[in-house]
mmCIF file of C-alpha atoms and ligand atoms in Angstrom:
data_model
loop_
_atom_site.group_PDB
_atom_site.id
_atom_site.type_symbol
_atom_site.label_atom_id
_atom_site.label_comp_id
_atom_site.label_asym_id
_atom_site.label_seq_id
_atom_site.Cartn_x
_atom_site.Cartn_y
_atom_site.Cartn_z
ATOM 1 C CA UNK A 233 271.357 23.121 150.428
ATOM 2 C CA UNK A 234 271.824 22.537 146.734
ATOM 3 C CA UNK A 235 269.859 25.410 145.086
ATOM 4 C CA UNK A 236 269.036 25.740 141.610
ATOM 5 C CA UNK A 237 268.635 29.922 140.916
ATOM 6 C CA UNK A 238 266.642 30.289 137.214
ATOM 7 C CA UNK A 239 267.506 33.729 135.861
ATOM 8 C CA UNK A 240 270.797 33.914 137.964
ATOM 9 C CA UNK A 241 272.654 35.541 135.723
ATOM 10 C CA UNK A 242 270.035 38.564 135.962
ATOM 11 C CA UNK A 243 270.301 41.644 138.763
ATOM 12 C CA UNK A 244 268.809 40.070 141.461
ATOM 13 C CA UNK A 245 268.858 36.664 140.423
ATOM 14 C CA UNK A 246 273.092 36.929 140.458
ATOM 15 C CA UNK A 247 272.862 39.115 144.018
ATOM 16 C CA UNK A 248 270.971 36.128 145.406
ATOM 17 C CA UNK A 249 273.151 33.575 144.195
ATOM 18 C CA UNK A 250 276.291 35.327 145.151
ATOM 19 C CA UNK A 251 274.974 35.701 149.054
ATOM 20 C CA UNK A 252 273.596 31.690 148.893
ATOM 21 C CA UNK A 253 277.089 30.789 148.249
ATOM 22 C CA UNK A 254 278.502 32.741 151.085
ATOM 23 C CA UNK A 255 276.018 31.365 153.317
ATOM 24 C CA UNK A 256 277.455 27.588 152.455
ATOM 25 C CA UNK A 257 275.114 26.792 150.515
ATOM 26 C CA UNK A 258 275.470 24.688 146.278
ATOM 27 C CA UNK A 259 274.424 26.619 143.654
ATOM 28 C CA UNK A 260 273.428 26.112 140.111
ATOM 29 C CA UNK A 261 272.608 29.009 137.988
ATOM 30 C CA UNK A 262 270.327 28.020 134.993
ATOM 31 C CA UNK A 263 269.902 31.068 132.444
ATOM 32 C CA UNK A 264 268.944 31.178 128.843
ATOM 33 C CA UNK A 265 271.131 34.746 128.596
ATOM 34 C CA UNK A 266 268.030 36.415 126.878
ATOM 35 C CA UNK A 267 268.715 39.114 129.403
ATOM 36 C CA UNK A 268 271.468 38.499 131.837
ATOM 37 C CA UNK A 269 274.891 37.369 131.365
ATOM 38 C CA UNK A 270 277.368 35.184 132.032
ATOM 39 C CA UNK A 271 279.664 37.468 133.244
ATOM 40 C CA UNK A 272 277.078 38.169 136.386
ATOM 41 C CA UNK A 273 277.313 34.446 137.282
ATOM 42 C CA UNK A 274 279.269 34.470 140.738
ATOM 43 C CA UNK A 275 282.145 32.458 141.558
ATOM 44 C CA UNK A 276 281.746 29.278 142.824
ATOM 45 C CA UNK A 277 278.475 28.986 141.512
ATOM 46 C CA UNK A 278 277.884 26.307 138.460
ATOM 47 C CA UNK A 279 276.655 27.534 135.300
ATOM 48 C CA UNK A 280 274.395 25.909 132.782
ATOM 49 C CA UNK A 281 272.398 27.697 130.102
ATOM 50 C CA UNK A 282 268.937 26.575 128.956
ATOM 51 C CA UNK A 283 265.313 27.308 128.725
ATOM 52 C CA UNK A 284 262.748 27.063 132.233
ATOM 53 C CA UNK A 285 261.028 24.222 130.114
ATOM 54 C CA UNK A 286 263.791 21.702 130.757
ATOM 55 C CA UNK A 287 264.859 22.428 134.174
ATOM 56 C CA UNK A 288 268.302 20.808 135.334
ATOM 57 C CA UNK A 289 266.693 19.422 138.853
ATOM 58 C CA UNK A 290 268.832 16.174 139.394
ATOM 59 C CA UNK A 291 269.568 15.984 142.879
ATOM 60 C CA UNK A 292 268.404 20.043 143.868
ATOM 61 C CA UNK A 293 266.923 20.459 147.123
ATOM 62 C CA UNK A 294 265.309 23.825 146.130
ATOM 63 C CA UNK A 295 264.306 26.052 143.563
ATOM 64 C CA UNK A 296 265.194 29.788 143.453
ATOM 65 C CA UNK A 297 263.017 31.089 140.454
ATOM 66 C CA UNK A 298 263.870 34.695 138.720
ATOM 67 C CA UNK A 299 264.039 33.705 135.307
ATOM 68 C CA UNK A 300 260.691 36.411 133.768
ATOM 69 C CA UNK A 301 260.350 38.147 131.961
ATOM 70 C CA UNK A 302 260.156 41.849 133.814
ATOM 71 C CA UNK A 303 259.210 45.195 131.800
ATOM 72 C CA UNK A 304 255.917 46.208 132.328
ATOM 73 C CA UNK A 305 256.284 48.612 129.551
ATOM 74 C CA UNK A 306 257.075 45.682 127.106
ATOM 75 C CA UNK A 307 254.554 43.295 128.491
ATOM 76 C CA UNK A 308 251.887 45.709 127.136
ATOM 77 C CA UNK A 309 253.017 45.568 124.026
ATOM 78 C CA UNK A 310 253.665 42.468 124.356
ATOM 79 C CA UNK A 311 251.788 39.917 126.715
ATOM 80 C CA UNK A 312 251.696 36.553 124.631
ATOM 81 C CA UNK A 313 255.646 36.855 125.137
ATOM 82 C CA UNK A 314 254.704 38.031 129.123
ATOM 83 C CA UNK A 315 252.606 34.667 129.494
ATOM 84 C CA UNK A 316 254.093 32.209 127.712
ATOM 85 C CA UNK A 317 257.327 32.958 129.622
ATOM 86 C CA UNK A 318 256.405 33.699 133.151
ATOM 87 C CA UNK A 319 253.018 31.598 133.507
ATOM 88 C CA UNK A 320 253.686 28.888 131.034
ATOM 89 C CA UNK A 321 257.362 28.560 131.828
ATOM 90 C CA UNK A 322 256.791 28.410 135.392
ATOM 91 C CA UNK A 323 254.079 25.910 135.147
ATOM 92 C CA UNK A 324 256.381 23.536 133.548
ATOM 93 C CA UNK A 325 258.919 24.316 135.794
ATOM 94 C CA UNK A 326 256.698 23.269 138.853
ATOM 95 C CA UNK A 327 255.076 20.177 137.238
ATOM 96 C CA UNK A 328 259.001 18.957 136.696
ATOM 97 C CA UNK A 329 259.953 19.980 140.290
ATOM 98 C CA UNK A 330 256.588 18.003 141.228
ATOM 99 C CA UNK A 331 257.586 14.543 139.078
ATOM 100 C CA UNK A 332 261.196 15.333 140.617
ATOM 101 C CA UNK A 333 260.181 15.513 144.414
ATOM 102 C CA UNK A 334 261.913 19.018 144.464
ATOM 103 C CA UNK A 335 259.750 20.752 147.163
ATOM 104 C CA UNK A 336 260.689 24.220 148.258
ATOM 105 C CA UNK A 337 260.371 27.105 145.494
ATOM 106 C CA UNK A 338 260.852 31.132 146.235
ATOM 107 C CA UNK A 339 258.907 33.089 143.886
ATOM 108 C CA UNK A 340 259.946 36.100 142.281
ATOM 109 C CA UNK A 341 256.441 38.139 142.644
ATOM 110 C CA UNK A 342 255.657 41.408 142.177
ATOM 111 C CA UNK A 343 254.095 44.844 143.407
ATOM 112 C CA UNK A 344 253.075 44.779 140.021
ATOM 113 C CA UNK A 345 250.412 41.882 141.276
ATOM 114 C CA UNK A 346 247.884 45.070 142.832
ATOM 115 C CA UNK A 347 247.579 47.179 140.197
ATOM 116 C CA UNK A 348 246.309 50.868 141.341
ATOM 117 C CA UNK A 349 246.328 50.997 145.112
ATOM 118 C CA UNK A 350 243.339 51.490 146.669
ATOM 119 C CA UNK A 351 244.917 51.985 150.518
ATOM 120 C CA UNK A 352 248.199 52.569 151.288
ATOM 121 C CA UNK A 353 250.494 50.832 152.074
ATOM 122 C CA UNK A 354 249.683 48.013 150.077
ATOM 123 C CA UNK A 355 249.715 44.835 152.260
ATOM 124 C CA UNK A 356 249.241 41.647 150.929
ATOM 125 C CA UNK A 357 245.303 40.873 151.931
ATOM 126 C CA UNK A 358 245.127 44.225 149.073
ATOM 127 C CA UNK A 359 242.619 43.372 145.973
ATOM 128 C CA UNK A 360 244.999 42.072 143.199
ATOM 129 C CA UNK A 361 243.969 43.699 140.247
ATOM 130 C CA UNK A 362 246.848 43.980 137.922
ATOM 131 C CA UNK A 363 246.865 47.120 135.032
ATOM 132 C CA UNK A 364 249.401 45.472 132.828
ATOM 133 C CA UNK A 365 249.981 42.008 131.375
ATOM 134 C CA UNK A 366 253.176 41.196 133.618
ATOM 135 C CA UNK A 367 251.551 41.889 136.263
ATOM 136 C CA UNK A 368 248.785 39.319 135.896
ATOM 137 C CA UNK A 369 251.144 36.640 134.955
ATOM 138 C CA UNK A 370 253.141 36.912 137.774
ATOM 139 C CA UNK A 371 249.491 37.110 139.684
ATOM 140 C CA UNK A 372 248.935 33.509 138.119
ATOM 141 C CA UNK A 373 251.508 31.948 139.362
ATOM 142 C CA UNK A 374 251.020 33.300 142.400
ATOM 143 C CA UNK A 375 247.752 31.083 142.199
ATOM 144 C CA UNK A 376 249.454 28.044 140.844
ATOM 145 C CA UNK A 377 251.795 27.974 143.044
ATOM 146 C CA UNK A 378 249.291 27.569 146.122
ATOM 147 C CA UNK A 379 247.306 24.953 144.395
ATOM 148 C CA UNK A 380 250.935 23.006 144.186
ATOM 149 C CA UNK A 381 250.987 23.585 147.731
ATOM 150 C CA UNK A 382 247.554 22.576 148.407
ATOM 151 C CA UNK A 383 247.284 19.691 146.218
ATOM 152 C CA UNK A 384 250.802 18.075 145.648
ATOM 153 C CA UNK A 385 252.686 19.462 149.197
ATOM 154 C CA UNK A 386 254.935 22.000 147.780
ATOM 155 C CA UNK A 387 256.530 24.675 149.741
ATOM 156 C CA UNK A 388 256.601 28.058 148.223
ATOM 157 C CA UNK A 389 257.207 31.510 149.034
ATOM 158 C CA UNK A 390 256.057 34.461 146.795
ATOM 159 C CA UNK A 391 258.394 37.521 147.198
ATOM 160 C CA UNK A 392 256.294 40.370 145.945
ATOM 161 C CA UNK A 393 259.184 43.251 145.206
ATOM 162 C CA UNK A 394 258.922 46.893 144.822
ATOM 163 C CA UNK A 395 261.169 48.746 142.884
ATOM 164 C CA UNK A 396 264.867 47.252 143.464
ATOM 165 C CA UNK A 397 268.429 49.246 142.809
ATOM 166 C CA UNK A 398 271.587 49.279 144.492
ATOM 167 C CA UNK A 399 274.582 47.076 143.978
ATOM 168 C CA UNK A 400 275.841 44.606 146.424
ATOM 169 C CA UNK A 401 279.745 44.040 146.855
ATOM 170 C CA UNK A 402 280.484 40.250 148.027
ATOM 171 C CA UNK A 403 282.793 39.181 150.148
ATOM 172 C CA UNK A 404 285.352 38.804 147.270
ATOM 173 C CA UNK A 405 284.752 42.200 146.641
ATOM 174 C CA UNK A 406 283.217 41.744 142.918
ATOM 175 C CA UNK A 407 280.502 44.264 142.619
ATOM 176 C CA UNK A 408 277.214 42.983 141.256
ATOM 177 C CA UNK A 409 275.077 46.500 139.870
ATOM 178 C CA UNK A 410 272.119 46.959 137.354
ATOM 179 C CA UNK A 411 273.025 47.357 134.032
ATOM 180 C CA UNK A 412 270.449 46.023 131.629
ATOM 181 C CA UNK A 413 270.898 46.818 127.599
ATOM 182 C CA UNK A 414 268.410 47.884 126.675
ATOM 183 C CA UNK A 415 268.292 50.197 129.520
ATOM 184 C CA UNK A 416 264.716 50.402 130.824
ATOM 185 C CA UNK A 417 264.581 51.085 134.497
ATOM 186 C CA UNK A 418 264.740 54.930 136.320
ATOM 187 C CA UNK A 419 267.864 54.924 138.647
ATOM 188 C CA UNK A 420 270.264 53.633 135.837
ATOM 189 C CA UNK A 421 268.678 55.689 133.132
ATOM 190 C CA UNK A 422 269.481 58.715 135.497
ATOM 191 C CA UNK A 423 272.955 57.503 136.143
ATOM 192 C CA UNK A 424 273.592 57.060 132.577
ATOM 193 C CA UNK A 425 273.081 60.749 131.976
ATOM 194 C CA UNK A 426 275.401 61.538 134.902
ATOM 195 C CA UNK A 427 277.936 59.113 133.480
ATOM 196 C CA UNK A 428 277.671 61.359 130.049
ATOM 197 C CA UNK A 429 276.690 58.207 128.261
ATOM 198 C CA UNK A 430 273.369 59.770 127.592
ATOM 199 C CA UNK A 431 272.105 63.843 127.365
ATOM 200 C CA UNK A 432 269.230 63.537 129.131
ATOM 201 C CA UNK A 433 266.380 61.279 131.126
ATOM 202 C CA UNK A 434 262.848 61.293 130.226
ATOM 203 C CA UNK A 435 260.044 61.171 132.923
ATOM 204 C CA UNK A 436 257.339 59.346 131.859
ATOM 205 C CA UNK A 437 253.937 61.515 132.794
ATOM 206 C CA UNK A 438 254.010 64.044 135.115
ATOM 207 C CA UNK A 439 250.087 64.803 135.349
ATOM 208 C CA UNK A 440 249.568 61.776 137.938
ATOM 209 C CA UNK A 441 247.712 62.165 141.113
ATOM 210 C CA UNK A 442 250.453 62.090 143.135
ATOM 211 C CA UNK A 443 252.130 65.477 145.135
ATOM 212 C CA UNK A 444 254.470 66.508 142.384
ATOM 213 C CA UNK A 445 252.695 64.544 139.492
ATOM 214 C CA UNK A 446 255.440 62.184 139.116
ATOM 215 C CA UNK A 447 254.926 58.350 139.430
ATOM 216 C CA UNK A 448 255.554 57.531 143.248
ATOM 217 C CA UNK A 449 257.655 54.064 144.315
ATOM 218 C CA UNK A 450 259.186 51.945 147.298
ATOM 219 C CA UNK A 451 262.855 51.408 146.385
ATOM 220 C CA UNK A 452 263.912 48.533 148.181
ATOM 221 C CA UNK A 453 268.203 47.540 148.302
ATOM 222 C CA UNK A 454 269.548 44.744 146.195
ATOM 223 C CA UNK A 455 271.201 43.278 149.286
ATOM 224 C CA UNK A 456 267.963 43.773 151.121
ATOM 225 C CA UNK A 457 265.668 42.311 148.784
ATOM 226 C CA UNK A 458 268.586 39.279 148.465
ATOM 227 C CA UNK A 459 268.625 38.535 152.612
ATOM 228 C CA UNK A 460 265.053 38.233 152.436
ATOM 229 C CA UNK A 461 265.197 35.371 149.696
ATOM 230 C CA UNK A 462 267.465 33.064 152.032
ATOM 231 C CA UNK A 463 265.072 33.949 155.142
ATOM 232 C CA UNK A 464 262.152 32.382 152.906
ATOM 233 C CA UNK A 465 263.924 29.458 151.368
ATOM 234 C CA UNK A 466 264.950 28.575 155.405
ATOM 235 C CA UNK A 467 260.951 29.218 155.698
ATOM 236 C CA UNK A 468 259.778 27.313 153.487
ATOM 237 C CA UNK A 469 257.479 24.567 154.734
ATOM 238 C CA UNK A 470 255.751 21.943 153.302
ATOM 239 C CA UNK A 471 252.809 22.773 151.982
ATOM 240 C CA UNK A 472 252.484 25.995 152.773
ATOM 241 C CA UNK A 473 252.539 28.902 150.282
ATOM 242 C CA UNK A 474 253.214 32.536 152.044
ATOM 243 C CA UNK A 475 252.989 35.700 150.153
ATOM 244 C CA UNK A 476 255.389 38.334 151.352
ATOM 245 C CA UNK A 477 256.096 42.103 150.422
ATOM 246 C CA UNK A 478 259.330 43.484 150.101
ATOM 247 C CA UNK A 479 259.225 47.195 149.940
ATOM 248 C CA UNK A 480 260.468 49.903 152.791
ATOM 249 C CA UNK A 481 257.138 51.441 153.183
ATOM 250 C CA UNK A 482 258.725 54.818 152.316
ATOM 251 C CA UNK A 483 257.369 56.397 148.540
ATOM 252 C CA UNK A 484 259.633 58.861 146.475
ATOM 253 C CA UNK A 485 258.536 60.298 143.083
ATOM 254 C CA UNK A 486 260.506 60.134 139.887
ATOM 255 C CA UNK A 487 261.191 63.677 140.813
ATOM 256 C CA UNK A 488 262.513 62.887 144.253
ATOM 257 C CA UNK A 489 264.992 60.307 142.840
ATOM 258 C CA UNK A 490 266.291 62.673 140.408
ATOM 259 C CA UNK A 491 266.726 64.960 143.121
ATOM 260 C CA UNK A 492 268.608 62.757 145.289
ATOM 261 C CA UNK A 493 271.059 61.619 142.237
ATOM 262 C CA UNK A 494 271.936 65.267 141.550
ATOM 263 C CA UNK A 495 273.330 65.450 144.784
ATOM 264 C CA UNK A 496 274.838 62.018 144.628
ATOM 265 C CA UNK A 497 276.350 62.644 141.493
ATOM 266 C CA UNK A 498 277.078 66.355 141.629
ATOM 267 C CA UNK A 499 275.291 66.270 137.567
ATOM 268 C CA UNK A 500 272.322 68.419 136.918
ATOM 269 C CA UNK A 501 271.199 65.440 135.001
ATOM 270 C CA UNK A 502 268.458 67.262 132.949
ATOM 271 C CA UNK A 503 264.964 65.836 132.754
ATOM 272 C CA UNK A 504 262.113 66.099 129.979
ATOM 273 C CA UNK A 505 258.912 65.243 130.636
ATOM 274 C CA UNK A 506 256.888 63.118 128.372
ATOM 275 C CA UNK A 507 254.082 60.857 128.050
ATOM 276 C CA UNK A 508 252.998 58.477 130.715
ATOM 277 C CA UNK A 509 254.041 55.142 130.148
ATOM 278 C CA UNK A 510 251.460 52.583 129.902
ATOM 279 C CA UNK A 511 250.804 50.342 132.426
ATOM 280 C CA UNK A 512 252.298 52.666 135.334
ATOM 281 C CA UNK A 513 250.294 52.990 138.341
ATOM 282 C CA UNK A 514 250.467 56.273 139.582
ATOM 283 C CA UNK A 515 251.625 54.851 143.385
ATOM 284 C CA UNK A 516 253.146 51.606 144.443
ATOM 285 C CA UNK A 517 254.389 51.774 148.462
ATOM 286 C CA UNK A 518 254.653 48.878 150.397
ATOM 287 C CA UNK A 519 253.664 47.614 153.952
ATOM 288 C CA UNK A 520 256.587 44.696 154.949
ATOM 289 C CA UNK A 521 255.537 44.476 158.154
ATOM 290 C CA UNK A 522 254.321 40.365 157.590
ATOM 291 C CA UNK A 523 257.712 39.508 156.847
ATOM 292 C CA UNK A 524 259.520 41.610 159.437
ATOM 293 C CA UNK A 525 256.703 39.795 161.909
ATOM 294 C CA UNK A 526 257.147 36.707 160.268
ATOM 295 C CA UNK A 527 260.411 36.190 159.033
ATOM 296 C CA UNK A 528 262.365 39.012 161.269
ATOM 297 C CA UNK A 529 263.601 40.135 157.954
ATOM 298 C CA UNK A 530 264.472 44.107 158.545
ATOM 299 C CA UNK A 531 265.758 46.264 155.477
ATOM 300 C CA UNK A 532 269.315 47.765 156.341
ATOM 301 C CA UNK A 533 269.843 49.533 153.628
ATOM 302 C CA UNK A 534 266.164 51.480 153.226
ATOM 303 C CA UNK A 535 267.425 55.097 152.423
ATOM 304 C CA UNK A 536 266.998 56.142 148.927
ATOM 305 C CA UNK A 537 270.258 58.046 148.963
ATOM 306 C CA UNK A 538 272.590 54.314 149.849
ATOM 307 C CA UNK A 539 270.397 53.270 147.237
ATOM 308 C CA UNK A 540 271.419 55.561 144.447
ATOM 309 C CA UNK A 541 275.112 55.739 145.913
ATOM 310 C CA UNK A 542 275.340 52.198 146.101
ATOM 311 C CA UNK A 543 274.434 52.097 141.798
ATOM 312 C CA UNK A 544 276.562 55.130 141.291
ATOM 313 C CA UNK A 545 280.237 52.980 142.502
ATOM 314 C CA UNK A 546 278.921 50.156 141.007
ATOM 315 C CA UNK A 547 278.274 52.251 137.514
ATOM 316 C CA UNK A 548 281.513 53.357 137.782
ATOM 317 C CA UNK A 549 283.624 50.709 139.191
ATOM 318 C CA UNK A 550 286.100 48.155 137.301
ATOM 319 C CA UNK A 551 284.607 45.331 139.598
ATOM 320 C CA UNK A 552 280.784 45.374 138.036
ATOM 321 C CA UNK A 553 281.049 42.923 135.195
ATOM 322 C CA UNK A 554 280.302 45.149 131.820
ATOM 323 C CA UNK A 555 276.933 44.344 129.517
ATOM 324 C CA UNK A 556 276.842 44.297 125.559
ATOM 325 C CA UNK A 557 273.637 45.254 124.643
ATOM 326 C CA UNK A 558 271.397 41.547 124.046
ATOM 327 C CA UNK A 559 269.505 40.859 121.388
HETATM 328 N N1 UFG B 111 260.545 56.088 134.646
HETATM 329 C C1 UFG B 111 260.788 57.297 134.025
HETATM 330 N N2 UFG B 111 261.801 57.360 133.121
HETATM 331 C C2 UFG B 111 262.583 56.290 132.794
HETATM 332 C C3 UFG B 111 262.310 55.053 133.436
HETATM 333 C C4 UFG B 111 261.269 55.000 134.345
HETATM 334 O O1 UFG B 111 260.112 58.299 134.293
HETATM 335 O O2 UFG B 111 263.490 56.410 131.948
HETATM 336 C C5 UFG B 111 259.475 56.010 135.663
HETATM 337 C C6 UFG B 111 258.420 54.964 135.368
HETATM 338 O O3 UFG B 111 257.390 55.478 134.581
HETATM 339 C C7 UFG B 111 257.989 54.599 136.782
HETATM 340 C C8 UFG B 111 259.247 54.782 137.632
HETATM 341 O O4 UFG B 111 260.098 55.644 136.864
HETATM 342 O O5 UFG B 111 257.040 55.496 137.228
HETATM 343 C C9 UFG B 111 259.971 53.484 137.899
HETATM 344 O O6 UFG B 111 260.139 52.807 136.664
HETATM 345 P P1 UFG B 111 261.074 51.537 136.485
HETATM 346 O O7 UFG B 111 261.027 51.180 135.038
HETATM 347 O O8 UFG B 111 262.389 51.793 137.111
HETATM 348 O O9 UFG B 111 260.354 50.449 137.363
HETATM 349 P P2 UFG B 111 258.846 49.924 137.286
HETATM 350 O O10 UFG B 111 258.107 50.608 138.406
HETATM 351 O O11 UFG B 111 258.243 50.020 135.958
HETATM 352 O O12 UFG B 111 259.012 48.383 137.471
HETATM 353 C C10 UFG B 111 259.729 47.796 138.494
HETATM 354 C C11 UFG B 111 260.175 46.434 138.010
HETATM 355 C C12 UFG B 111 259.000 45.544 137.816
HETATM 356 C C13 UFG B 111 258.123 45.549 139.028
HETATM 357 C C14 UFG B 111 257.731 46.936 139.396
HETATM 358 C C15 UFG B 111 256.893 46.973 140.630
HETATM 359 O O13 UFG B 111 260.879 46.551 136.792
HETATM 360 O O14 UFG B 111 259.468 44.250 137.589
HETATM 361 O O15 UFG B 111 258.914 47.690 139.616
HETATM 362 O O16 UFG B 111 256.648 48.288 140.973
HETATM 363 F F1 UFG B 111 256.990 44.870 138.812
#
């Protein structure tokens, strides 16, 4: 297939791309470098820079569609930003797939989507009632994208993630980790301090109603979360618009993770507590059984300690392309 991937020069956006090419497939990354880099693009892959509102869809068979904005802290301060780019982007970019006749999209969605769960795990038929703006955008285009289904025959997939880290090695043995500048999300934050590029990590609240008071979340791998994006674009019927999750069902606390990367690392990697951050739900687990059932996608890398091994080469090998803090 020819497959455009928006935000491909992002963490996951770059894993995808990297394991569409191996499977055979043509790939265009389109990225306006706000956050990821060039660098990140794989091999093989075509690179063109530009904004979601002019699309490069000439002769694309599919649409692979990362390109968000993705920090829920930020999106509270900041949700004009958090709408205009993720529901107002995106509906441009579907209205030029539609004029197009591009017809298969796979949605970068979000646990973000539920807001505080009310059972757990959170499967998909849960009430969506995001706490932060990112959230709800990515909730909107959740419900734009079936009504392109519904109305103009689109088939789309929505790929709600948990929390991702990891790194995934390709074939040609470049190493693709996280390594966003600013620096935002836990599991690099804590490797950072291990690394000695940083004294210590902050923990953001822990007075939340969870065992240890720490936030708790599904880590999901990079390479994981990645196999489950070629499952749904092979999926993808006309349409038809399917919501998956994409978590391992399995919930560790800030606290847990910084256990685990003490060991990892062999760093004490001190912690101070502070404030929560807002917009954090106090739990976020996943149930993936739908797309197991459905899609016989199965997580092979589901243990947090792979996980936070996995980021810890990458951190610290030659191979991972290096980031200069963006603008
Ligand atoms: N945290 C800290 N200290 C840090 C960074 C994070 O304590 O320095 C905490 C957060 O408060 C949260 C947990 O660690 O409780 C995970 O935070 P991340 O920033 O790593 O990830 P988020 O849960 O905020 O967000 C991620 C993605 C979103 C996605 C969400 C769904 O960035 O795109 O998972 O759960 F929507």
């Amino acid at each position: 297939m020819r497959v455009l991937v928006t935000g491909g020069a992002g963490y996951i956006g770059s894993v995808v791309a990297a394991q569409l090419l191996e499977g055979g497939n043509e790939v265009t990354v389109f990225d306006d470098l706000s956050t990821g880099h060039e660098d990140a693009v794989p091999y093989g892959a075509r690179f063109i820079r530009g904004s979601i509102e002019h699309p490069p869809l000439d002769g694309m068979d599919a649409v692979l569609h990362f390109a968000a904005k993705s920090l829920v802290g930020e999106s509270v301060r900041q949700p004009g930003r958090y709408w205009a780019h993720n529901f107002v982007g995106t509906a441009k970019l579907l209205e030029a797939m539609r004029v197009r006749g591009v017809r298969k999209i796979v949605f970068s969605s979000t646990a973000a989507t539920y807001g505080e769960a009310e059972r757990l795990p959170i499967q998909e038929d849960h009430p969506t009632r995001p706490i932060n703006p990112y959230g709800a955008s990515k909730l909107a285009v959740d419900h734009l994208l079936g009504a392109h289904a519904e109305l103009h025959g689109l088939g789309a997939v929505s790929l709600r993630y948990f929390n991702v880290a990891g790194a995934y090695t390709a074939r040609d043995g470049r190493v693709y980790g996280e390594r966003h500048a600013p620096e935002t999300h836990l599991i690099p934050n804590i490797l950072k301090v291990a690394a000695g590029e940083s004294e210590s990590v902050r923990v953001f609240g822990a007075d939340f109603p969870t065992p240890d008071g720490t936030c708790v979340r599904d880590y999901i791998h990079v390479a994981d979360l990645a196999r489950a994006h070629l499952l749904a674009l092979e999926n993808c019927s006309p349409a038809t618009h399917k919501i998956y999750n994409l978590g391992n069902g399995a919930g560790s606390s800030v606290m847990k993770v910084l256990n685990v990367a003490r060991e990892v690392t062999g760093h004490p990697i001190p912690a101070l507590v502070g404030n929560r951050r807002p917009g954090d739900p106090a739990v976020l687990v996943a149930s993936s059984e739908k797309i197991q059932r459905e899609l016989a996608w199965k997580a092979e890398r589901g243990d947090l300690e792979t996980m936070v091994s996995d980021a810890w080469a990458a951190f610290r090998s030659p191979e991972t392309p290096q980031v200069a803090p963006s603008a």
